[in-house]
PDB file of C-alpha atoms in Angstrom:
ATOM      1  CA  MET A   1       3.786 -17.180  47.488  1.00  0.00           C
ATOM      2  CA  ASN A   2       3.866 -13.466  48.075  1.00  0.00           C
ATOM      3  CA  ASP A   3       7.242 -11.939  48.931  1.00  0.00           C
ATOM      4  CA  ARG A   4       5.894  -9.966  51.867  1.00  0.00           C
ATOM      5  CA  PHE A   5       4.217 -13.045  53.303  1.00  0.00           C
ATOM      6  CA  PHE A   6       7.440 -15.052  52.965  1.00  0.00           C
ATOM      7  CA  LEU A   7       9.454 -12.363  54.735  1.00  0.00           C
ATOM      8  CA  LYS A   8       6.906 -12.170  57.532  1.00  0.00           C
ATOM      9  CA  LEU A   9       7.083 -15.957  57.914  1.00  0.00           C
ATOM     10  CA  LEU A  10      10.891 -15.875  58.207  1.00  0.00           C
ATOM     11  CA  LEU A  11      10.679 -13.041  60.698  1.00  0.00           C
ATOM     12  CA  ALA A  12       8.230 -15.030  62.825  1.00  0.00           C
ATOM     13  CA  LEU A  13      10.478 -18.124  62.756  1.00  0.00           C
ATOM     14  CA  PHE A  14      13.582 -16.204  63.791  1.00  0.00           C
ATOM     15  CA  ALA A  15      11.693 -14.342  66.493  1.00  0.00           C
ATOM     16  CA  GLY A  16      10.306 -17.671  67.766  1.00  0.00           C
ATOM     17  CA  LEU A  17      13.843 -19.109  67.797  1.00  0.00           C
ATOM     18  CA  ILE A  18      15.087 -16.245  69.971  1.00  0.00           C
ATOM     19  CA  PHE A  19      12.101 -16.543  72.292  1.00  0.00           C
ATOM     20  CA  ALA A  20      12.555 -20.357  72.587  1.00  0.00           C
ATOM     21  CA  GLU A  21      16.288 -20.068  73.322  1.00  0.00           C
ATOM     22  CA  VAL A  22      15.686 -17.470  76.031  1.00  0.00           C
ATOM     23  CA  LEU A  23      12.895 -19.561  77.537  1.00  0.00           C
ATOM     24  CA  VAL A  24      15.070 -22.730  77.586  1.00  0.00           C
ATOM     25  CA  VAL A  25      17.918 -20.868  79.276  1.00  0.00           C
ATOM     26  CA  LEU A  26      15.576 -19.402  81.889  1.00  0.00           C
ATOM     27  CA  LEU A  27      13.901 -22.729  82.651  1.00  0.00           C
ATOM     28  CA  PHE A  28      16.696 -25.265  82.321  1.00  0.00           C
ATOM     29  CA  GLY A  29      19.877 -23.230  82.314  1.00  0.00           C
ATOM     30  CA  LEU A  30      22.619 -23.400  79.711  1.00  0.00           C
ATOM     31  CA  ARG A  31      21.987 -26.886  78.495  1.00  0.00           C
ATOM     32  CA  LEU A  32      23.575 -27.431  75.093  1.00  0.00           C
ATOM     33  CA  GLU A  33      21.272 -30.215  73.889  1.00  0.00           C
ATOM     34  CA  LEU A  34      18.110 -28.137  74.430  1.00  0.00           C
ATOM     35  CA  ILE A  35      19.610 -25.086  72.757  1.00  0.00           C
ATOM     36  CA  LEU A  36      20.670 -27.173  69.722  1.00  0.00           C
ATOM     37  CA  PHE A  37      17.260 -28.835  69.568  1.00  0.00           C
ATOM     38  CA  CYS A  38      15.426 -25.508  69.378  1.00  0.00           C
ATOM     39  CA  PHE A  39      17.890 -24.220  66.780  1.00  0.00           C
ATOM     40  CA  ILE A  40      17.549 -27.343  64.609  1.00  0.00           C
ATOM     41  CA  VAL A  41      13.747 -27.178  64.716  1.00  0.00           C
ATOM     42  CA  VAL A  42      13.666 -23.521  63.673  1.00  0.00           C
ATOM     43  CA  ALA A  43      16.294 -24.121  60.961  1.00  0.00           C
ATOM     44  CA  ALA A  44      14.240 -27.017  59.598  1.00  0.00           C
ATOM     45  CA  LEU A  45      11.090 -24.900  59.496  1.00  0.00           C
ATOM     46  CA  THR A  46      13.000 -22.113  57.743  1.00  0.00           C
ATOM     47  CA  GLY A  47      14.334 -24.545  55.132  1.00  0.00           C
ATOM     48  CA  ILE A  48      10.857 -25.914  54.525  1.00  0.00           C
ATOM     49  CA  ALA A  49       9.529 -22.382  53.978  1.00  0.00           C
ATOM     50  CA  VAL A  50      12.344 -21.593  51.513  1.00  0.00           C
ATOM     51  CA  VAL A  51      11.792 -24.822  49.556  1.00  0.00           C
ATOM     52  CA  VAL A  52       8.048 -24.215  49.329  1.00  0.00           C
ATOM     53  CA  ARG A  53       8.631 -20.719  48.034  1.00  0.00           C
ATOM     54  CA  LEU A  54      11.086 -21.946  45.392  1.00  0.00           C
ATOM     55  CA  LEU A  55       8.652 -24.621  44.274  1.00  0.00           C
ATOM     56  CA  LEU A  56       5.905 -22.055  43.879  1.00  0.00           C
ATOM     57  CA  VAL A  57       8.195 -19.742  41.911  1.00  0.00           C
ATOM     58  CA  GLU A  58       9.228 -22.563  39.533  1.00  0.00           C
ATOM     59  CA  ARG A  59       5.621 -23.489  38.982  1.00  0.00           C
ATOM     60  CA  ARG A  60       4.817 -19.882  38.213  1.00  0.00           C
ATOM     61  CA  GLU A  61       7.509 -19.809  35.518  1.00  0.00           C
ATOM     62  CA  ILE A  62       6.063 -22.781  33.604  1.00  0.00           C
ATOM     63  CA  ASP A  63       2.469 -21.593  33.761  1.00  0.00           C
ATOM     64  CA  SER A  64       0.787 -21.159  30.406  1.00  0.00           C
ATOM     65  CA  VAL A  65      -0.377 -17.843  29.073  1.00  0.00           C
ATOM     66  CA  SER A  66      -4.001 -18.777  29.582  1.00  0.00           C
ATOM     67  CA  MET A  67      -3.383 -19.770  33.210  1.00  0.00           C
ATOM     68  CA  ARG A  68      -1.575 -16.535  33.981  1.00  0.00           C
ATOM     69  CA  ARG A  69      -4.408 -14.658  32.327  1.00  0.00           C
ATOM     70  CA  ALA A  70      -6.932 -16.512  34.485  1.00  0.00           C
ATOM     71  CA  MET A  71      -4.959 -15.732  37.656  1.00  0.00           C
ATOM     72  CA  GLN A  72      -4.785 -12.077  36.717  1.00  0.00           C
ATOM     73  CA  LYS A  73      -8.521 -12.086  36.199  1.00  0.00           C
ATOM     74  CA  ARG A  74      -9.054 -13.624  39.602  1.00  0.00           C
ATOM     75  CA  GLU A  75      -6.823 -11.001  41.170  1.00  0.00           C
ATOM     76  CA  GLY A  76      -8.785  -8.245  39.431  1.00  0.00           C
ATOM     77  CA  ILE A  77      -5.747  -6.419  37.989  1.00  0.00           C
ATOM     78  CA  MET A  78      -6.384  -6.565  34.266  1.00  0.00           C
ATOM     79  CA  GLN A  79     -10.082  -7.289  33.981  1.00  0.00           C
ATOM     80  CA  ASP A  80     -10.819  -4.377  31.688  1.00  0.00           C
ATOM     81  CA  ARG A  81      -7.895  -5.172  29.411  1.00  0.00           C
ATOM     82  CA  LEU A  82      -8.445  -8.928  29.155  1.00  0.00           C
ATOM     83  CA  LYS A  83     -12.217  -9.100  29.100  1.00  0.00           C
ATOM     84  CA  GLU A  84     -12.271  -9.724  25.336  1.00  0.00           C
ATOM     85  CA  TYR A  85     -10.078 -12.854  25.568  1.00  0.00           C
ATOM     86  CA  ASP A  86     -11.160 -16.443  26.097  1.00  0.00           C
ATOM     87  CA  VAL A  87      -9.473 -18.370  28.906  1.00  0.00           C
ATOM     88  CA  ASP A  88      -8.268 -21.805  27.898  1.00  0.00           C
ATOM     89  CA  GLU A  89      -9.825 -23.801  30.735  1.00  0.00           C
ATOM     90  CA  GLU A  90      -7.906 -26.930  29.732  1.00  0.00           C
ATOM     91  CA  PHE A  91      -4.930 -25.779  31.841  1.00  0.00           C
ATOM     92  CA  ILE A  92      -6.945 -25.002  34.956  1.00  0.00           C
ATOM     93  CA  GLY A  93      -9.138 -28.124  34.999  1.00  0.00           C
ATOM     94  CA  GLY A  94     -12.449 -26.561  34.106  1.00  0.00           C
ATOM     95  CA  LYS A  95     -14.770 -26.522  31.141  1.00  0.00           C
ATOM     96  CA  LYS A  96     -13.988 -24.069  28.439  1.00  0.00           C
ATOM     97  CA  VAL A  97     -16.641 -21.439  28.047  1.00  0.00           C
ATOM     98  CA  MET A  98     -16.761 -19.421  24.851  1.00  0.00           C
ATOM     99  CA  ARG A  99     -17.988 -15.887  25.187  1.00  0.00           C
ATOM    100  CA  PRO A 100     -19.181 -13.839  22.242  1.00  0.00           C
ATOM    101  CA  LYS A 101     -16.686 -11.250  21.134  1.00  0.00           C
ATOM    102  CA  GLY A 102     -18.434  -8.067  20.256  1.00  0.00           C
ATOM    103  CA  ASN A 103     -19.146  -6.309  23.510  1.00  0.00           C
ATOM    104  CA  SER A 104     -17.125  -3.298  22.481  1.00  0.00           C
ATOM    105  CA  MET A 105     -19.077  -2.925  19.230  1.00  0.00           C
ATOM    106  CA  SER A 106     -21.966  -0.519  19.292  1.00  0.00           C
ATOM    107  CA  PRO A 107     -25.445  -1.728  18.183  1.00  0.00           C
ATOM    108  CA  ALA A 108     -25.514   0.782  15.338  1.00  0.00           C
ATOM    109  CA  HIS A 109     -22.203  -0.511  14.024  1.00  0.00           C
ATOM    110  CA  ARG A 110     -23.418  -4.122  14.261  1.00  0.00           C
ATOM    111  CA  GLU A 111     -26.578  -3.219  12.337  1.00  0.00           C
ATOM    112  CA  HIS A 112     -24.478  -1.505   9.678  1.00  0.00           C
ATOM    113  CA  LEU A 113     -22.290  -4.590   9.277  1.00  0.00           C
ATOM    114  CA  SER A 114     -25.322  -6.868   9.108  1.00  0.00           C
ATOM    115  CA  ASP A 115     -26.873  -4.669   6.414  1.00  0.00           C
ATOM    116  CA  LYS A 116     -23.648  -4.778   4.410  1.00  0.00           C
ATOM    117  CA  SER A 117     -23.431  -8.563   4.693  1.00  0.00           C
ATOM    118  CA  ALA A 118     -27.111  -9.026   3.872  1.00  0.00           C
ATOM    119  CA  SER A 119     -27.062  -6.854   0.748  1.00  0.00           C
ATOM    120  CA  PRO A 120     -24.099  -7.734  -1.490  1.00  0.00           C
ATOM    121  CA  ALA A 121     -22.887  -5.166  -3.965  1.00  0.00           C
ATOM    122  CA  ALA A 122     -24.621  -5.384  -7.337  1.00  0.00           C
ATOM    123  CA  PRO A 123     -22.254  -6.217 -10.202  1.00  0.00           C
ATOM    124  CA  VAL A 124     -21.556  -3.487 -12.699  1.00  0.00           C
ATOM    125  CA  SER A 125     -23.248  -4.398 -15.986  1.00  0.00           C
ATOM    126  CA  LEU A 126     -22.398  -2.964 -19.379  1.00  0.00           C
ATOM    127  CA  SER A 127     -24.682  -2.737 -22.361  1.00  0.00           C
ATOM    128  CA  ILE A 128     -24.068  -4.964 -25.353  1.00  0.00           C
ATOM    129  CA  GLU A 129     -22.850  -2.086 -27.514  1.00  0.00           C
ATOM    130  CA  GLU A 130     -20.416  -0.897 -24.841  1.00  0.00           C
ATOM    131  CA  ALA A 131     -19.028  -4.405 -24.347  1.00  0.00           C
ATOM    132  CA  ILE A 132     -18.590  -4.885 -28.098  1.00  0.00           C
ATOM    133  CA  ARG A 133     -16.931  -1.489 -28.479  1.00  0.00           C
ATOM    134  CA  LEU A 134     -14.620  -2.192 -25.536  1.00  0.00           C
ATOM    135  CA  HIS A 135     -13.414  -5.491 -26.974  1.00  0.00           C
ATOM    136  CA  ALA A 136     -13.255  -4.089 -30.506  1.00  0.00           C
ATOM    137  CA  GLY A 137     -10.446  -1.797 -29.395  1.00  0.00           C
ATOM    138  CA  MET A 138      -8.484  -4.855 -28.239  1.00  0.00           C
ATOM    139  CA  TYR A 139      -8.801  -6.577 -31.614  1.00  0.00           C
ATOM    140  CA  GLY A 140      -8.125  -3.552 -33.848  1.00  0.00           C
ATOM    141  CA  GLY A 141     -11.617  -2.221 -34.496  1.00  0.00           C
ATOM    142  CA  LEU A 142     -15.099  -3.404 -35.276  1.00  0.00           C
ATOM    143  CA  GLU A 143     -14.146  -4.737 -38.709  1.00  0.00           C
ATOM    144  CA  LYS A 144     -11.396  -6.915 -37.268  1.00  0.00           C
ATOM    145  CA  LEU A 145     -13.746  -8.140 -34.552  1.00  0.00           C
ATOM    146  CA  LEU A 146     -16.368  -9.027 -37.162  1.00  0.00           C
ATOM    147  CA  GLN A 147     -13.799 -10.970 -39.177  1.00  0.00           C
ATOM    148  CA  LEU A 148     -12.737 -12.777 -36.008  1.00  0.00           C
ATOM    149  CA  MET A 149     -16.341 -13.723 -35.272  1.00  0.00           C
ATOM    150  CA  GLU A 150     -16.640 -15.255 -38.727  1.00  0.00           C
ATOM    151  CA  LYS A 151     -13.449 -17.330 -38.405  1.00  0.00           C
ATOM    152  CA  ILE A 152     -13.506 -18.739 -34.855  1.00  0.00           C
ATOM    153  CA  ASP A 153     -15.278 -21.943 -33.874  1.00  0.00           C
ATOM    154  CA  GLU A 154     -18.116 -22.354 -31.388  1.00  0.00           C
ATOM    155  CA  ALA A 155     -15.912 -23.104 -28.370  1.00  0.00           C
ATOM    156  CA  SER A 156     -13.788 -20.010 -28.928  1.00  0.00           C
ATOM    157  CA  PHE A 157     -16.916 -17.955 -29.563  1.00  0.00           C
ATOM    158  CA  SER A 158     -18.480 -19.129 -26.292  1.00  0.00           C
ATOM    159  CA  SER A 159     -15.362 -18.263 -24.284  1.00  0.00           C
ATOM    160  CA  LEU A 160     -15.115 -14.862 -25.983  1.00  0.00           C
ATOM    161  CA  VAL A 161     -18.770 -14.085 -25.286  1.00  0.00           C
ATOM    162  CA  GLN A 162     -18.315 -15.130 -21.664  1.00  0.00           C
ATOM    163  CA  LYS A 163     -15.268 -12.886 -21.236  1.00  0.00           C
ATOM    164  CA  ALA A 164     -17.048  -9.957 -22.888  1.00  0.00           C
ATOM    165  CA  GLY A 165     -20.144 -10.425 -20.738  1.00  0.00           C
ATOM    166  CA  LEU A 166     -22.533 -10.600 -23.693  1.00  0.00           C
ATOM    167  CA  GLY A 167     -24.804 -13.103 -22.009  1.00  0.00           C
ATOM    168  CA  THR A 168     -26.461 -15.815 -24.099  1.00  0.00           C
ATOM    169  CA  LEU A 169     -26.327 -14.094 -27.471  1.00  0.00           C
ATOM    170  CA  SER A 170     -25.803 -16.255 -30.503  1.00  0.00           C
ATOM    171  CA  ARG A 171     -23.150 -15.734 -33.137  1.00  0.00           C
ATOM    172  CA  GLN A 172     -25.641 -14.294 -35.640  1.00  0.00           C
ATOM    173  CA  GLU A 173     -26.978 -11.781 -33.120  1.00  0.00           C
ATOM    174  CA  VAL A 174     -23.504 -10.596 -32.172  1.00  0.00           C
ATOM    175  CA  MET A 175     -22.462 -10.288 -35.818  1.00  0.00           C
ATOM    176  CA  LEU A 176     -25.664  -8.367 -36.583  1.00  0.00           C
ATOM    177  CA  ARG A 177     -24.965  -5.929 -33.733  1.00  0.00           C
ATOM    178  CA  ILE A 178     -21.392  -5.417 -34.930  1.00  0.00           C
ATOM    179  CA  THR A 179     -22.588  -4.834 -38.518  1.00  0.00           C
ATOM    180  CA  CYS A 180     -25.103  -2.225 -37.342  1.00  0.00           C
ATOM    181  CA  MET A 181     -22.413  -0.476 -35.313  1.00  0.00           C
ATOM    182  CA  ILE A 182     -20.075  -0.444 -38.336  1.00  0.00           C
ATOM    183  CA  ASP A 183     -22.817   1.120 -40.479  1.00  0.00           C
ATOM    184  CA  GLU A 184     -23.525   3.780 -37.856  1.00  0.00           C
ATOM    185  CA  GLN A 185     -19.833   4.494 -37.575  1.00  0.00           C
ATOM    186  CA  ALA A 186     -19.467   4.849 -41.329  1.00  0.00           C
ATOM    187  CA  SER A 187     -22.435   7.217 -41.514  1.00  0.00           C
ATOM    188  CA  SER A 188     -21.064   9.415 -38.760  1.00  0.00           C
ATOM    189  CA  GLY A 189     -17.708   9.790 -40.526  1.00  0.00           C
ATOM    190  CA  GLY A 190     -15.704   7.283 -38.537  1.00  0.00           C
ATOM    191  CA  ALA A 191     -14.854   9.697 -35.726  1.00  0.00           C
ATOM    192  CA  ALA A 192     -15.343   7.101 -33.021  1.00  0.00           C
ATOM    193  CA  SER A 193     -12.969   4.695 -34.747  1.00  0.00           C
ATOM    194  CA  ARG A 194     -10.227   7.306 -34.986  1.00  0.00           C
ATOM    195  CA  LYS A 195     -10.652   8.154 -31.310  1.00  0.00           C
ATOM    196  CA  SER A 196     -10.582   4.509 -30.214  1.00  0.00           C
ATOM    197  CA  CYS A 197      -7.431   3.706 -32.180  1.00  0.00           C
ATOM    198  CA  ILE A 198      -4.999   6.630 -32.158  1.00  0.00           C
ATOM    199  CA  ILE A 199      -2.067   4.653 -33.492  1.00  0.00           C
ATOM    200  CA  GLU A 200      -4.079   3.507 -36.478  1.00  0.00           C
ATOM    201  CA  GLY A 201      -5.123   7.084 -37.156  1.00  0.00           C
ATOM    202  CA  TYR A 202      -1.524   8.244 -37.237  1.00  0.00           C
ATOM    203  CA  SER A 203      -0.585   5.434 -39.607  1.00  0.00           C
ATOM    204  CA  MET A 204      -3.413   6.447 -41.968  1.00  0.00           C
ATOM    205  CA  GLU A 205      -2.095  10.015 -42.111  1.00  0.00           C
ATOM    206  CA  SER A 206       1.572   9.113 -42.523  1.00  0.00           C
ATOM    207  CA  GLU A 207       1.759  10.735 -45.981  1.00  0.00           C
ATOM    208  CA  SER A 208       0.511  14.086 -44.709  1.00  0.00           C
ATOM    209  CA  PHE A 209       2.905  13.848 -41.768  1.00  0.00           C
ATOM    210  CA  ASP A 210       5.846  13.176 -44.115  1.00  0.00           C
ATOM    211  CA  ASP A 211       4.750  16.103 -46.248  1.00  0.00           C
ATOM    212  CA  TYR A 212       4.720  18.331 -43.177  1.00  0.00           C
ATOM    213  CA  ILE A 213       8.244  17.250 -42.225  1.00  0.00           C
ATOM    214  CA  ARG A 214       9.446  17.831 -45.798  1.00  0.00           C
ATOM    215  CA  ARG A 215       7.963  21.330 -45.899  1.00  0.00           C
ATOM    216  CA  SER A 216       9.415  22.170 -42.509  1.00  0.00           C
ATOM    217  CA  MET A 217      12.914  21.123 -43.544  1.00  0.00           C
ATOM    218  CA  SER A 218      12.800  22.731 -47.012  1.00  0.00           C
ATOM    219  CA  GLY A 219      13.610  26.316 -47.986  1.00  0.00           C
ATOM    220  CA  SER A 220      11.452  29.377 -48.313  1.00  0.00           C
ATOM    221  CA  GLU A 221      10.583  28.791 -51.966  1.00  0.00           C
ATOM    222  CA  GLU A 222       8.875  25.445 -51.286  1.00  0.00           C
ATOM    223  CA  ALA A 223       7.154  26.915 -48.258  1.00  0.00           C
ATOM    224  CA  SER A 224       5.730  29.754 -50.344  1.00  0.00           C
ATOM    225  CA  GLU A 225       4.557  27.324 -53.026  1.00  0.00           C
ATOM    226  CA  SER A 226       2.742  25.156 -50.490  1.00  0.00           C
ATOM    227  CA  GLY A 227       0.657  28.134 -49.431  1.00  0.00           C
ATOM    228  CA  ASP A 228       1.775  28.348 -45.806  1.00  0.00           C
ATOM    229  CA  LYS A 229       1.431  31.852 -44.474  1.00  0.00           C
ATOM    230  CA  GLY A 230       4.385  32.066 -42.146  1.00  0.00           C
ATOM    231  CA  PHE A 231       6.786  34.810 -41.119  1.00  0.00           C
ATOM    232  CA  SER A 232      10.499  34.223 -41.535  1.00  0.00           C
ATOM    233  CA  ILE A 233      13.622  36.386 -41.528  1.00  0.00           C
ATOM    234  CA  GLU A 234      16.344  35.334 -43.929  1.00  0.00           C
ATOM    235  CA  LEU A 235      19.683  36.871 -44.837  1.00  0.00           C
ATOM    236  CA  ASP A 236      20.507  37.633 -48.464  1.00  0.00           C
ATOM    237  CA  GLY A 237      23.722  35.672 -48.830  1.00  0.00           C
ATOM    238  CA  ALA A 238      24.380  36.822 -52.423  1.00  0.00           C
ATOM    239  CA  ALA A 239      24.154  40.529 -51.553  1.00  0.00           C
ATOM    240  CA  LEU A 240      26.380  40.085 -48.533  1.00  0.00           C
ATOM    241  CA  SER A 241      29.036  38.309 -50.603  1.00  0.00           C
ATOM    242  CA  LYS A 242      29.069  41.047 -53.278  1.00  0.00           C
ATOM    243  CA  GLY A 243      29.097  44.016 -50.925  1.00  0.00           C
ATOM    244  CA  VAL A 244      32.331  45.472 -49.517  1.00  0.00           C
ATOM    245  CA  GLY A 245      32.278  46.811 -46.019  1.00  0.00           C
ATOM    246  CA  VAL A 246      34.140  50.073 -45.251  1.00  0.00           C
ATOM    247  CA  PRO A 247      35.582  50.307 -41.731  1.00  0.00           C
ATOM    248  CA  PRO A 248      35.591  53.666 -39.851  1.00  0.00           C
ATOM    249  CA  ALA A 249      38.426  56.122 -40.370  1.00  0.00           C
ATOM    250  CA  ASP A 250      39.850  55.694 -36.881  1.00  0.00           C
ATOM    251  CA  PHE A 251      39.525  51.886 -36.918  1.00  0.00           C
ATOM    252  CA  SER A 252      42.665  50.003 -36.063  1.00  0.00           C
ATOM    253  CA  HIS A 253      43.572  46.539 -34.810  1.00  0.00           C
ATOM    254  CA  ASP A 254      46.087  47.976 -32.393  1.00  0.00           C
ATOM    255  CA  PRO A 255      44.806  47.701 -28.774  1.00  0.00           C
ATOM    256  CA  LYS A 256      46.545  50.953 -27.806  1.00  0.00           C
ATOM    257  CA  SER A 257      44.653  52.936 -30.439  1.00  0.00           C
ATOM    258  CA  MET A 258      41.374  51.368 -29.253  1.00  0.00           C
ATOM    259  CA  ILE A 259      42.048  52.348 -25.632  1.00  0.00           C
ATOM    260  CA  ALA A 260      43.007  55.875 -26.763  1.00  0.00           C
ATOM    261  CA  SER A 261      39.726  56.214 -28.692  1.00  0.00           C
ATOM    262  CA  LEU A 262      37.783  55.143 -25.620  1.00  0.00           C
ATOM    263  CA  LYS A 263      39.613  57.710 -23.490  1.00  0.00           C
ATOM    264  CA  ARG A 264      38.852  60.426 -26.038  1.00  0.00           C
ATOM    265  CA  ALA A 265      35.189  59.502 -25.995  1.00  0.00           C
ATOM    266  CA  GLY A 266      35.205  59.655 -22.189  1.00  0.00           C
ATOM    267  CA  SER A 267      36.862  63.077 -22.123  1.00  0.00           C
ATOM    268  CA  HIS A 268      34.251  64.469 -24.534  1.00  0.00           C
ATOM    269  CA  THR A 269      31.402  63.330 -22.320  1.00  0.00           C
TER     270      THR A 269
END
């Protein structure tokens, strides 16, 4: 029940009570039983109106979300906001009607989504050589991979081929491809192998690295023998130990003499 309607109803009841009391007094005089009768009737009607309003308010509080949404739609307050929602007709005694959700989506956008769903993305496929080279780096190189192919059984080979994405190649075909790649790598100088395994390359050149450290930490004689053309400045310790330094004539450890020499130099300038 609307608040304004309830207040208007109470106002009408009280105004009717006043009008009835005045009319009873004018017609029958001050008769107490008639005055009380009119008052009791109006009070009873007022109580009924209050109880009805409270019952409606309590029912409004236990309404479901779908029922409140349906009432708001009927009132026309939130039609634009709630037009994308389905009303659960189970709470209002009707048959549930499902409406398609997608009114706010433009036709171009729907066509774009349908094209995307109709054409799935094509899987990225690698060539056989690229797949072998990729997995060779995991097993320590092509030679190690070839040795692994020779040792494993058929079940392990099938799972390895499936993980590598080599298709339905047999063991002999895969081993032949790996052998050809090893021969090509050997003919090209093994540059690809050194690039694919940097740690292995450093371990192969450990002797030259140790030699470099030794030459860097050694003296100038070993550096000159190794043929490095570097520039270094060294002090001749033997000549410095033999030579005797002569201090100036006016040199003294006394601070007063030092200050006096500075004052003399300042007076000359």
